[in-house]
Coordinates of C-alpha atoms in Angstrom, one line a residue:
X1 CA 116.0 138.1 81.1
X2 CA 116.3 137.3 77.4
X3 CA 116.7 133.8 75.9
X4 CA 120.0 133.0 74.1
X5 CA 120.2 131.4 70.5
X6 CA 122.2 127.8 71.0
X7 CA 125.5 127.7 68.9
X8 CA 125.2 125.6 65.4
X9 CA 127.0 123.4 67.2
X10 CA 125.3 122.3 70.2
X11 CA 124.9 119.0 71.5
X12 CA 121.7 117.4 71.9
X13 CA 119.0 119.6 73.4
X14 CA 119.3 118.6 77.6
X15 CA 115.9 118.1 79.2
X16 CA 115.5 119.5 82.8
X17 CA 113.7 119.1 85.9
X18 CA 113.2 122.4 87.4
X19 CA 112.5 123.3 91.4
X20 CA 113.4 125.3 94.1
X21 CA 115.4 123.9 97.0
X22 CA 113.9 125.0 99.7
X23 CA 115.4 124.8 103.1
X24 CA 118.6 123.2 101.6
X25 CA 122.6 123.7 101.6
X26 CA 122.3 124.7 98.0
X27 CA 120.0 127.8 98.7
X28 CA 122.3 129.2 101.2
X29 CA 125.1 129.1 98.6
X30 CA 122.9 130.9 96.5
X31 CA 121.9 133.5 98.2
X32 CA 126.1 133.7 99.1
X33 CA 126.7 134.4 95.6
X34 CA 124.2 137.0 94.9
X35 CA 125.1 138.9 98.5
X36 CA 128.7 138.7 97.6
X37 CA 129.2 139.8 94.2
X38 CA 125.7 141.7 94.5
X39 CA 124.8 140.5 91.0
X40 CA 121.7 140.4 88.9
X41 CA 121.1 136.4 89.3
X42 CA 122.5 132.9 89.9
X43 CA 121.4 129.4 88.6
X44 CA 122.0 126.6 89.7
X45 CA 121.6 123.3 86.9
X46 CA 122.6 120.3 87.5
X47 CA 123.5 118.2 84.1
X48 CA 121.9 114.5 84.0
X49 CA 123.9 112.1 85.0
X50 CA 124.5 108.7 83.8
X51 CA 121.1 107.1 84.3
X52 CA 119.3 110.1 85.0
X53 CA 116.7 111.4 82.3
X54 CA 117.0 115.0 83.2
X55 CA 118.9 117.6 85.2
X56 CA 117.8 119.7 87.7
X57 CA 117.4 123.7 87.9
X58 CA 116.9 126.8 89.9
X59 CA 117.7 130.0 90.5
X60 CA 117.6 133.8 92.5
X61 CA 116.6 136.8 90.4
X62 CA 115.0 135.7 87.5
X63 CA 111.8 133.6 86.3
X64 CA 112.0 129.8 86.2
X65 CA 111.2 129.7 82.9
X66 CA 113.9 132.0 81.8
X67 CA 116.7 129.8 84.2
X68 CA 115.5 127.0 82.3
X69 CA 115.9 128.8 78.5
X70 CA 119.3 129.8 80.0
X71 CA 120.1 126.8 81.2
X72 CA 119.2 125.2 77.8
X73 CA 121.8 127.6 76.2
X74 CA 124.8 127.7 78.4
X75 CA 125.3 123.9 79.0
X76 CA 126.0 122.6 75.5
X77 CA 128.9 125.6 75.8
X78 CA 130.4 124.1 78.7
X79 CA 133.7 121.7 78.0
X80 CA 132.5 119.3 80.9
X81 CA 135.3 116.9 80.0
X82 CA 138.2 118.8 79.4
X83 CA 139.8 120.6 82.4
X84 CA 139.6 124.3 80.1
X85 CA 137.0 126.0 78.7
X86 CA 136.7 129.4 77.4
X87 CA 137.2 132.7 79.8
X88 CA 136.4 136.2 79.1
X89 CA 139.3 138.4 80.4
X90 CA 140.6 135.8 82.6
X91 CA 143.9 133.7 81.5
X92 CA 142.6 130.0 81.0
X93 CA 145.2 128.7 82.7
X94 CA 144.3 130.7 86.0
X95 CA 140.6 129.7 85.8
X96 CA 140.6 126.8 83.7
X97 CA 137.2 125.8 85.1
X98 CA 135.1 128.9 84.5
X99 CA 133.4 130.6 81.6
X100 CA 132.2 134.3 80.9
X101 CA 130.4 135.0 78.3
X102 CA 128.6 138.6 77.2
X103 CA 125.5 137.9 74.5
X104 CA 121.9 138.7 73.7
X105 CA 120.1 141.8 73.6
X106 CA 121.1 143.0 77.1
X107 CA 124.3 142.0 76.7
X108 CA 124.3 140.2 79.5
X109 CA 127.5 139.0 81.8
X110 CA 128.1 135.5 82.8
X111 CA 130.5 134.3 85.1
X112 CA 130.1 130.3 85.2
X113 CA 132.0 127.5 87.4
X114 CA 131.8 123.8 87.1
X115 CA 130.8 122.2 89.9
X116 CA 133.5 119.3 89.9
X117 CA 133.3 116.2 92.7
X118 CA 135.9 113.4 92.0
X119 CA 137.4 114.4 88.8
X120 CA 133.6 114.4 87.6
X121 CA 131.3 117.2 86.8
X122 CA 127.8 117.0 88.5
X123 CA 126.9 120.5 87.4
X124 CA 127.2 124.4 86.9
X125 CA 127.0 127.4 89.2
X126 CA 125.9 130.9 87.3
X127 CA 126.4 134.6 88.1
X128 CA 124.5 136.9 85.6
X129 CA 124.3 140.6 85.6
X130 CA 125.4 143.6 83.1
X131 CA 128.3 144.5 81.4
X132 CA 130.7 145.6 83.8
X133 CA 128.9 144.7 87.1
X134 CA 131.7 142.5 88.1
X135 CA 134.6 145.4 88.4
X136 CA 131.8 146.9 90.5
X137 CA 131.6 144.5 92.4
X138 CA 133.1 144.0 96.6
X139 CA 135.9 142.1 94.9
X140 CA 136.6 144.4 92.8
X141 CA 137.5 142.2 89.8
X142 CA 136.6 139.3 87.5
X143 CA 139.0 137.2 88.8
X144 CA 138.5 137.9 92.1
X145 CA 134.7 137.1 91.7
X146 CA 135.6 133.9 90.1
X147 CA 138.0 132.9 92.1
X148 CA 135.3 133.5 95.3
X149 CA 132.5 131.6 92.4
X150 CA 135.3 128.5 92.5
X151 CA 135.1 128.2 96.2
X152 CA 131.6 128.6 96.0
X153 CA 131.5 125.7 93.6
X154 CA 133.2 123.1 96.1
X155 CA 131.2 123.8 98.5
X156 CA 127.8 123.3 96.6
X157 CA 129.3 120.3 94.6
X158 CA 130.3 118.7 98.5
X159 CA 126.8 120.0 99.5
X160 CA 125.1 117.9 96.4
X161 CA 127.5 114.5 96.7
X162 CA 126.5 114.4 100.7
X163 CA 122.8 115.1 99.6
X164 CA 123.0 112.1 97.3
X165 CA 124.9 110.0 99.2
X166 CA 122.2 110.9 102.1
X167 CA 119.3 109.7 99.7
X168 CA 121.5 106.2 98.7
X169 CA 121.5 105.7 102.4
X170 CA 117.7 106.3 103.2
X171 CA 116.9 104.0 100.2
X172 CA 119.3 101.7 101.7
X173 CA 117.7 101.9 104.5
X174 CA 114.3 101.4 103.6
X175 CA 115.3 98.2 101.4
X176 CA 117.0 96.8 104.4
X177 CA 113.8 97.5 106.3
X178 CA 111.3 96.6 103.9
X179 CA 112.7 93.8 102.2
X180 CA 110.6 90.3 101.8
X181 CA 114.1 88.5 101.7
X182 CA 116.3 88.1 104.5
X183 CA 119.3 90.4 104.8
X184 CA 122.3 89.2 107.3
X185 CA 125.4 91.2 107.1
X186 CA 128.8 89.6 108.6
X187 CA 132.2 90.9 109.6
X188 CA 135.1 89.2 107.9
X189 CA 135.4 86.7 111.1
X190 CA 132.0 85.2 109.9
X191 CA 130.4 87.0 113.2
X192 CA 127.0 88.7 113.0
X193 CA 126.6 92.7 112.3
X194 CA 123.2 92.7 112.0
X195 CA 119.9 91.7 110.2
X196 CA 117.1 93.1 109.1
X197 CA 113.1 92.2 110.1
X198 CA 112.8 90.0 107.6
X199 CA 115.6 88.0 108.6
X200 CA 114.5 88.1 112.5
X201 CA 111.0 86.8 111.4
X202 CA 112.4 84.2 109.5
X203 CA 114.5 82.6 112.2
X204 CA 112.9 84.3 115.3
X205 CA 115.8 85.5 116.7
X206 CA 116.1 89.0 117.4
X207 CA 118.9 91.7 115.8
X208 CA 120.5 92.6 119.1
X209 CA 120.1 88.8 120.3
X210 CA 122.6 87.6 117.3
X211 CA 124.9 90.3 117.2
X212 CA 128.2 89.6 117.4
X213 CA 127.9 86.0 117.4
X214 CA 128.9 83.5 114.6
X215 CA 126.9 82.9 112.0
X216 CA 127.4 79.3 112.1
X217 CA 125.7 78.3 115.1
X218 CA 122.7 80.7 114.9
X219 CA 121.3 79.3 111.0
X220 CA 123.2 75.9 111.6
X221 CA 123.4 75.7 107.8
X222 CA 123.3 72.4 105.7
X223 CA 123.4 71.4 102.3
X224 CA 120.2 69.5 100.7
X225 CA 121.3 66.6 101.3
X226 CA 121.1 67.5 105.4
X227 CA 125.0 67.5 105.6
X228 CA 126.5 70.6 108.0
X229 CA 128.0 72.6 105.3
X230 CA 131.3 73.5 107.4
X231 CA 133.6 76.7 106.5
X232 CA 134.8 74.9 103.5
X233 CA 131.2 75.4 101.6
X234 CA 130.2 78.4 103.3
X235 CA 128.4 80.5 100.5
X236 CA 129.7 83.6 103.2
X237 CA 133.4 82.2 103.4
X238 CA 133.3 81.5 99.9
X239 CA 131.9 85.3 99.0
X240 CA 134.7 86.4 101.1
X241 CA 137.6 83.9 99.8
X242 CA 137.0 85.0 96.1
X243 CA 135.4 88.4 96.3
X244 CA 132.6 87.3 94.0
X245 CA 129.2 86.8 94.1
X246 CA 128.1 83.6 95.2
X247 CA 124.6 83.2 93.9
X248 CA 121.5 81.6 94.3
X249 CA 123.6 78.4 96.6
X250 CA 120.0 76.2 98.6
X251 CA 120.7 75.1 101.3
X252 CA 119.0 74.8 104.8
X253 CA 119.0 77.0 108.1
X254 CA 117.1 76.1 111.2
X255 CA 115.3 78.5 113.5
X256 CA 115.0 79.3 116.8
X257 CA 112.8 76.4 117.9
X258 CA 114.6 73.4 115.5
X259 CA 112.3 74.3 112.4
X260 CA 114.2 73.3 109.5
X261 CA 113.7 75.9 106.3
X262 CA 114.6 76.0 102.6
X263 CA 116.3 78.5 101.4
X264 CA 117.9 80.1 98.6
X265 CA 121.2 81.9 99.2
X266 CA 123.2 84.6 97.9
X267 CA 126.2 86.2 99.7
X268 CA 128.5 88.7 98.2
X269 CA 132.0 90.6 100.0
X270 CA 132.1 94.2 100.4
X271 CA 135.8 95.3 99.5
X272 CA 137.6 97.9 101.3
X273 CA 139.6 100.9 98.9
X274 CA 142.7 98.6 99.1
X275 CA 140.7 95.7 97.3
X276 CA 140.7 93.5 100.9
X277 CA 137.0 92.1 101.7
X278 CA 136.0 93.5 105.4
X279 CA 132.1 92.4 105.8
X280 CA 129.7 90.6 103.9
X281 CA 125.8 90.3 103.0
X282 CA 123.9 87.0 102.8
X283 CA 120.6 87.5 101.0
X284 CA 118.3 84.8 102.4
X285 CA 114.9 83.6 100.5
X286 CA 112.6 81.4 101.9
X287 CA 112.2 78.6 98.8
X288 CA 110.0 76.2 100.5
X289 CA 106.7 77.1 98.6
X290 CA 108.5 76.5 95.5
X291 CA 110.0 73.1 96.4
X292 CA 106.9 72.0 97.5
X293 CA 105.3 73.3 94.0
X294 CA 108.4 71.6 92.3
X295 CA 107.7 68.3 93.8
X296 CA 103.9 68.5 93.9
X297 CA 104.8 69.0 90.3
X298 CA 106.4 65.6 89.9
X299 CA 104.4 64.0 92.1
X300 CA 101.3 64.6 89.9
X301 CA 103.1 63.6 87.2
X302 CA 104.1 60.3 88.5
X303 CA 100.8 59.7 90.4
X304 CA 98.8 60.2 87.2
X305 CA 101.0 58.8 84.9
X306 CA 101.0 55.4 86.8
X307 CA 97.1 55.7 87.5
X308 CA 96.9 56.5 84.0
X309 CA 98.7 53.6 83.1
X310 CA 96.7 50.8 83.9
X311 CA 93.1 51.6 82.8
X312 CA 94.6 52.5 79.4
X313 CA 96.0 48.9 79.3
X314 CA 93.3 47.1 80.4
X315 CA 90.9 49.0 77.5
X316 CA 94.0 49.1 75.0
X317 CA 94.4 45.1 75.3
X318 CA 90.4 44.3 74.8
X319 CA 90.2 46.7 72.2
X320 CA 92.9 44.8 70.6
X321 CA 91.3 41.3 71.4
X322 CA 88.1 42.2 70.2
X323 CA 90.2 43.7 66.8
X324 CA 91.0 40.2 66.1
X325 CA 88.0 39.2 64.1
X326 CA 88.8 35.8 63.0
X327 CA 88.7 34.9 67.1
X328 CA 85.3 33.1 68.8
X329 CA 84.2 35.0 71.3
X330 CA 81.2 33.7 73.8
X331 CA 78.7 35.9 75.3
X332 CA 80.0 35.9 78.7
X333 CA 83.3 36.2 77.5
X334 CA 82.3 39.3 75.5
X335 CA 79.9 40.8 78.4
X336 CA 82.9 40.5 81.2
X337 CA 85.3 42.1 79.1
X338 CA 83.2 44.8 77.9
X339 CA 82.3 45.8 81.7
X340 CA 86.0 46.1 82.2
X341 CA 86.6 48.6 79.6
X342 CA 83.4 50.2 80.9
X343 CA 84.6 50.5 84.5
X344 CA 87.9 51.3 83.1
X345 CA 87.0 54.7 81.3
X346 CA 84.8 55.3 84.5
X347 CA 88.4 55.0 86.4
X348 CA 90.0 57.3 83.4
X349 CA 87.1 60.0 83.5
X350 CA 87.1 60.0 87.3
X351 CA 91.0 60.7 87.2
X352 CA 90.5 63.6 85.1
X353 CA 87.6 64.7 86.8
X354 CA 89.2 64.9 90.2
X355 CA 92.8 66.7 88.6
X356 CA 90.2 69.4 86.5
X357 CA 88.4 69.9 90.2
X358 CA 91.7 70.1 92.2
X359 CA 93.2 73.2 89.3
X360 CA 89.9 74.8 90.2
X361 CA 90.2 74.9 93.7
X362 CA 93.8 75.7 93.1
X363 CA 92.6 78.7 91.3
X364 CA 91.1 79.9 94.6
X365 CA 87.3 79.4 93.4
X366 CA 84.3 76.9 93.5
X367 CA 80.9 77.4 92.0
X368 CA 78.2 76.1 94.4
X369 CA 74.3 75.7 94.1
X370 CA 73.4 76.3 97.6
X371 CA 69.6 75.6 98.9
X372 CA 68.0 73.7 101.6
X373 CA 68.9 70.7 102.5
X374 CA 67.8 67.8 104.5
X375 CA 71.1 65.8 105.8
X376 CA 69.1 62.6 105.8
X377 CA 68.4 62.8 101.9
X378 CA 72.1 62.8 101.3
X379 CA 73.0 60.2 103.5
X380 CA 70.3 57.6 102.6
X381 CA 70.8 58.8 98.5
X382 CA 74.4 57.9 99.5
X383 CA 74.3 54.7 100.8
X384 CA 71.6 53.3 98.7
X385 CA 73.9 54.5 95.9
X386 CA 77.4 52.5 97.2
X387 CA 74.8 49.3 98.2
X388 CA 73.6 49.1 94.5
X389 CA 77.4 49.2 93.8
X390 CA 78.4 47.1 96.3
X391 CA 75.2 44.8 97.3
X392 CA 77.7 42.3 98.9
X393 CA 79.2 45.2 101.6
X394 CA 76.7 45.5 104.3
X395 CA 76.4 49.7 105.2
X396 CA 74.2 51.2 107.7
X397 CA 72.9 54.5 108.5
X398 CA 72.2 56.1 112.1
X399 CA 70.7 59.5 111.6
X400 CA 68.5 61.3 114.4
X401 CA 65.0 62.2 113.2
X402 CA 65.4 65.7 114.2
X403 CA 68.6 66.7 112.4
X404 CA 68.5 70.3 111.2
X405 CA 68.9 71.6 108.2
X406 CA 72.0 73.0 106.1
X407 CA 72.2 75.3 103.3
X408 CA 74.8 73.5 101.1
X409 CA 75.0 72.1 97.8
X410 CA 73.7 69.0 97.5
X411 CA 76.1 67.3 94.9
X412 CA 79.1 68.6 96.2
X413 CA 78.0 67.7 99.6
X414 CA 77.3 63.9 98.3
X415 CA 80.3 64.2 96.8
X416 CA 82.4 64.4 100.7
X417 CA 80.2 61.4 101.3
X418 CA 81.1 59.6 98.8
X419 CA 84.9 59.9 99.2
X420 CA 84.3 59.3 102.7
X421 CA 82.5 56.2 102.1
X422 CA 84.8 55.0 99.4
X423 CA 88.0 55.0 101.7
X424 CA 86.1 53.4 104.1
X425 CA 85.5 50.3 101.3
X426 CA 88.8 50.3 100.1
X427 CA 90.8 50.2 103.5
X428 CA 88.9 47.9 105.5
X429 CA 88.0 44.2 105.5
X430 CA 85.2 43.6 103.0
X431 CA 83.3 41.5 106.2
X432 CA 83.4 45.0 108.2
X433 CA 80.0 47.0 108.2
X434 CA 80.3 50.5 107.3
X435 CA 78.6 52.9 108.8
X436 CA 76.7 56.2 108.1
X437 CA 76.4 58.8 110.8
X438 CA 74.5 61.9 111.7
X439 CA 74.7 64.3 114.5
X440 CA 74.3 67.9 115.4
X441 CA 75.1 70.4 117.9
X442 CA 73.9 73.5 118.7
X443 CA 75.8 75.0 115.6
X444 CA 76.5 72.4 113.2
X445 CA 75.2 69.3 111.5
X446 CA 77.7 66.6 111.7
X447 CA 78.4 63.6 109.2
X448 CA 80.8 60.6 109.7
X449 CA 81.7 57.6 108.2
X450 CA 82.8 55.0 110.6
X451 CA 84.7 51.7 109.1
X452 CA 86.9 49.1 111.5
X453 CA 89.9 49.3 108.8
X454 CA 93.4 49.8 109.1
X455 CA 93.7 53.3 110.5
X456 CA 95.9 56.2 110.3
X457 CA 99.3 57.0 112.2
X458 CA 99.3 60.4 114.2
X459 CA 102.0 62.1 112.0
X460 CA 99.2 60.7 108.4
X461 CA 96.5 62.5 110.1
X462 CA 98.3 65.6 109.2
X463 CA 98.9 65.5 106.1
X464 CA 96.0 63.3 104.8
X465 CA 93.6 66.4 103.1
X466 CA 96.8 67.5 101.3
X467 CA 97.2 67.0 97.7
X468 CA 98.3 63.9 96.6
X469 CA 99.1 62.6 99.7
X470 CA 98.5 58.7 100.3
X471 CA 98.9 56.7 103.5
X472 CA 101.9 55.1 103.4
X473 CA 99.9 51.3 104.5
X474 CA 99.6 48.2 102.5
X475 CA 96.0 48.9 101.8
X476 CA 96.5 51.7 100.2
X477 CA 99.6 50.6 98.1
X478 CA 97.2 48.1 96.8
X479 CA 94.4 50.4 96.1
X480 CA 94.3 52.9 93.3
X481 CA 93.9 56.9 93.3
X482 CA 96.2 60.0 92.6
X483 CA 95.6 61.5 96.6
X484 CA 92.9 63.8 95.1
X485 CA 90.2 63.0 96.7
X486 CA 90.5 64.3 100.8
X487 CA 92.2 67.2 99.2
X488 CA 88.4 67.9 97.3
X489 CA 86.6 67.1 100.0
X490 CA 88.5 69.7 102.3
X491 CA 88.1 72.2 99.6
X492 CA 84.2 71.5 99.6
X493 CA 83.7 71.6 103.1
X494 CA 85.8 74.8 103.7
X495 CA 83.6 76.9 101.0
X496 CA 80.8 75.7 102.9
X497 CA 82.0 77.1 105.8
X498 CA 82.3 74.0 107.4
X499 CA 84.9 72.4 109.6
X500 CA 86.6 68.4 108.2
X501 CA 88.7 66.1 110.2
X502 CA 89.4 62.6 110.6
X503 CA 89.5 60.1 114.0
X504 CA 91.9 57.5 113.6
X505 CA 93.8 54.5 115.2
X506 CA 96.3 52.0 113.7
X507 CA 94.4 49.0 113.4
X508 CA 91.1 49.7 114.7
X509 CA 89.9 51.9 112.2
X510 CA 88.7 55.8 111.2
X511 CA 86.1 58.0 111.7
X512 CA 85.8 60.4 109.0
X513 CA 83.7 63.8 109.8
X514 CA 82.6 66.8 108.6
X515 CA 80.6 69.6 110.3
X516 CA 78.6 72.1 108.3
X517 CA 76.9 74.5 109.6
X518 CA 73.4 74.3 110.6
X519 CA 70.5 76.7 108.0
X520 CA 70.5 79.3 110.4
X521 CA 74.4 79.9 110.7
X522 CA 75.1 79.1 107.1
X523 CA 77.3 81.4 104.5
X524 CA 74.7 82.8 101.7
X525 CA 76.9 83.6 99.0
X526 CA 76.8 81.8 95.3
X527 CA 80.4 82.2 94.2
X528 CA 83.0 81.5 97.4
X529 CA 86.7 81.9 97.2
X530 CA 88.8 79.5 99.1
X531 CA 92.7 79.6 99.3
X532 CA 94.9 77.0 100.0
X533 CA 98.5 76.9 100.9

């Protein structure tokens, strides 16, 4: 097969895929066209569509590479957008959808028909052979043999639409399945049609379980301020109401077992051929990481704008006393008021401290130091630090002479103690003894803090190694901090491998503890990841 010389012309040069399609419709109406009109070749191309960076092409009775030449010729010839193009020996008006053409060396024949779905042209189907060939054909004449090529056509241009329509579907299918968002399709009487596994996990509530029930009572829905939403402010009714897109509507649904959930809607109408909405889809996407994000957000920046506040005051309004340098100041004067703006850009530096620590453990990594230690050197180093601090607070240790050892990092370990110690300070009676404990078991090496303060409520215990969370108590209203510090000390104790909880009762007091374990069970590594949700 000889290549053809594109007219002056031509429109831009088309790209192609080329293949065979094996086992496909498309073959068989190949191999129709060669046993029927017993010609030379036939190519199949299919013309890019909108969207599509290339066409597709292949063939019977000649090379690839010489379908794809051909192809590269005959397609800028063909008038895809007019009804009539060109025909050799056949009256337009009879065939206005075919082409025949005799060029090149070999003086090749081509008999050509557009393969034409829906008023739009997804292709071409090719017969090649000599001069001639077609008269000698079974039907005898060119017309005949295009008129048979026509029928041909509609049958592979059917063939290719039910083959695309087939792939829309699987991919469909396998974004329905697959999906991270819920998917829950309605009827227009608001009754359930189905869901996909995403959806099922979210509520746990099974497909076949919500069928054909209404919507309404399995999600419950309700707006953010926890009001039902009723029909009137259904994103679904509203979707089918208007025929439009209703997008991005949060809102909240409830599970199976009462859960509530946060959740970002969209819900859309799908319109029937006479313009009427019949169904709809309600894409459903869990928002309750990013709420909490949003208002962890603005909790930090309240929290450490108001802790902020104060120390900045207090060193602002000595610096500007001390500015004043016609004033008398007397020694003590001077020394008490110098300590405060000392303790006060301790406060500051420990703020910023904690808030650099907490983005680090955020970032899902701390750095440790691990060695032997002896638990008794970090609970005597800690208390004797605290009592110089505090000499008025009376603190007292209880540690077993036998306790193993851990393989821990000191400083961070100190650090849990520490904390531990300073809640018990601040939220108890300044008469109350504190006190310093250490046990083990057969796997661990356990140390508490014990203080007769004000307690924790069931429902605080919770929450209280989260980030920025504060017991709601009058103690702790009058105490300062940004919630920082039970969310580092679960962060340190976790990379240690270690275990941290807290004993509580309203009014009698906590029990802080942490379990690490013991130097023959410990983790080894120097760098240890730790995620938190």
């Amino acid at each position: 097969m000889s290549s053809h010389p594109a007219p002056q012309n031509a429109p831009r040069k088309t790209q192609f895929r080329s293949g065979y399609l094996k086992n496909d419709p498309l073959d068989a109406a190949m191999d129709a066209a060669l046993l029927t009109l017993q010609q030379q070749a036939c190519a199949l191309i299919l013309v890019p569509q909108p969207g599509a960076p290339s066409g597709l092409v292949t063939c019977r009775g000649m090379a690839l590479a010489d379908t794809k030449k051909f192809a590269q010729w005959l397609v800028p010839l063909l008038r895809f957008t007019e009804s009539a193009v060109f025909v050799k020996e056949i009256p337009p008006e009879q065939w206005p959808q075919s082409i025949a053409l005799t060029t090149g060396p070999n003086d090749e024949e081509v008999i050509a028909m557009n393969l034409m779905y829906d008023d739009r042209n997804i292709g071409v189907l090719a017969v090649l052979g000599p001069v001639g060939a077609l008269r000698k054909s079974p039907l005898n004449h060119p017309a005949a043999s295009a008129a048979f090529l026509a029928s041909l056509s509609t049958t592979v241009a059917v063939a290719l639409q039910n083959r695309d329509l087939r792939e829309q579907r699987d991919q469909f299918r396998m974004t329905y399945l697959y999906s991270g968002d819920g998917i829950l399709t309605v009827d227009a009487d608001l009754r359930v049609t189905g869901c996909n596994p995403a959806m099922e996990l979210m509520i746990h509530r099974q497909a076949e379980e919500i069928t054909g029930q209404f919507y309404y009572d399995i999600l419950r829905p309700e707006d953010m301020s926890g009001r039902p939403l009723g029909l009137e402010r259904c994103p679904l009714m509203e979707a089918l109401a208007t025929c439009e897109v209703i997008q991005g509507r949060e809102i909240y649904i409830y599970t199976r077992d009462g859960s509530k959930l946060t959740v970002s809607v969209t819900a859309s109408a799908v319109i029937s051929d006479e313009g009427l909405p019949v169904s709809a889809v309600m894409n459903v996407r869990d928002i309750a990481r990013q709420k909490e994000h949003e208002i962890l957000t603005s909790t930090l920046i309240s929290i450490v704008s108001h802790e902020l506040q104060t120390p900045i005051a207090i060193i602002k309004g000595y610096a500007s006393t001390f500015a004043q340098l016609r004033a008398q100041w007397d020694a003590d004067t001077i020394s008490e008021r110098m300590r405060a703006i000392d303790e006060e850009a301790d406060r500051l530096s420990h703020i910023i401290k904690n808030i650099l620590y907490a983005s680090r453990i955020q970032a899902g990594k701390i750095s440790m130091n691990l060695q032997q230690i002896q638990p008794e050197t970090i609970i005597l180093t800690c208390a004797r630090r605290f009592q110089a601090r505090e000499p008025d607070r009376k603190i007292v240790t209880r540690i077993p002479k036998n306790i193993p050892q851990i393989y821990a990092d000191d400083i961070l370990i100190e650090e849990v103690v520490t904390n531990f110690i300073d809640n018990a300070h601040k939220h108890s009676d300044k008469s109350a003894t504190i006190i310093i404990e250490g046990k083990f078991t057969g796997d661990s090496v356990i140390i508490s803090v014990i203080d007769k303060g004000s307690g924790i409520s069931e429902t605080e215990k919770e929450r209280i190694f989260e980030r920025f969370y504060r017991a709601d108590n009058d103690l702790t209203r009058k105490t300062q901090g940004a919630g920082l510090g039970l969310f580092i000390c679960n962060a340190i104790v976790k990379a240690h491998g270690g275990k941290i909880w807290v004993e509580s009762e309203l009014g009698r007091g906590s029990v802080f503890s942490m379990g690490l374990p013991r130097m023959e069970n410990a983790l080894t590594p120097m760098l240890l990841p730790v995620q938190f949700d």
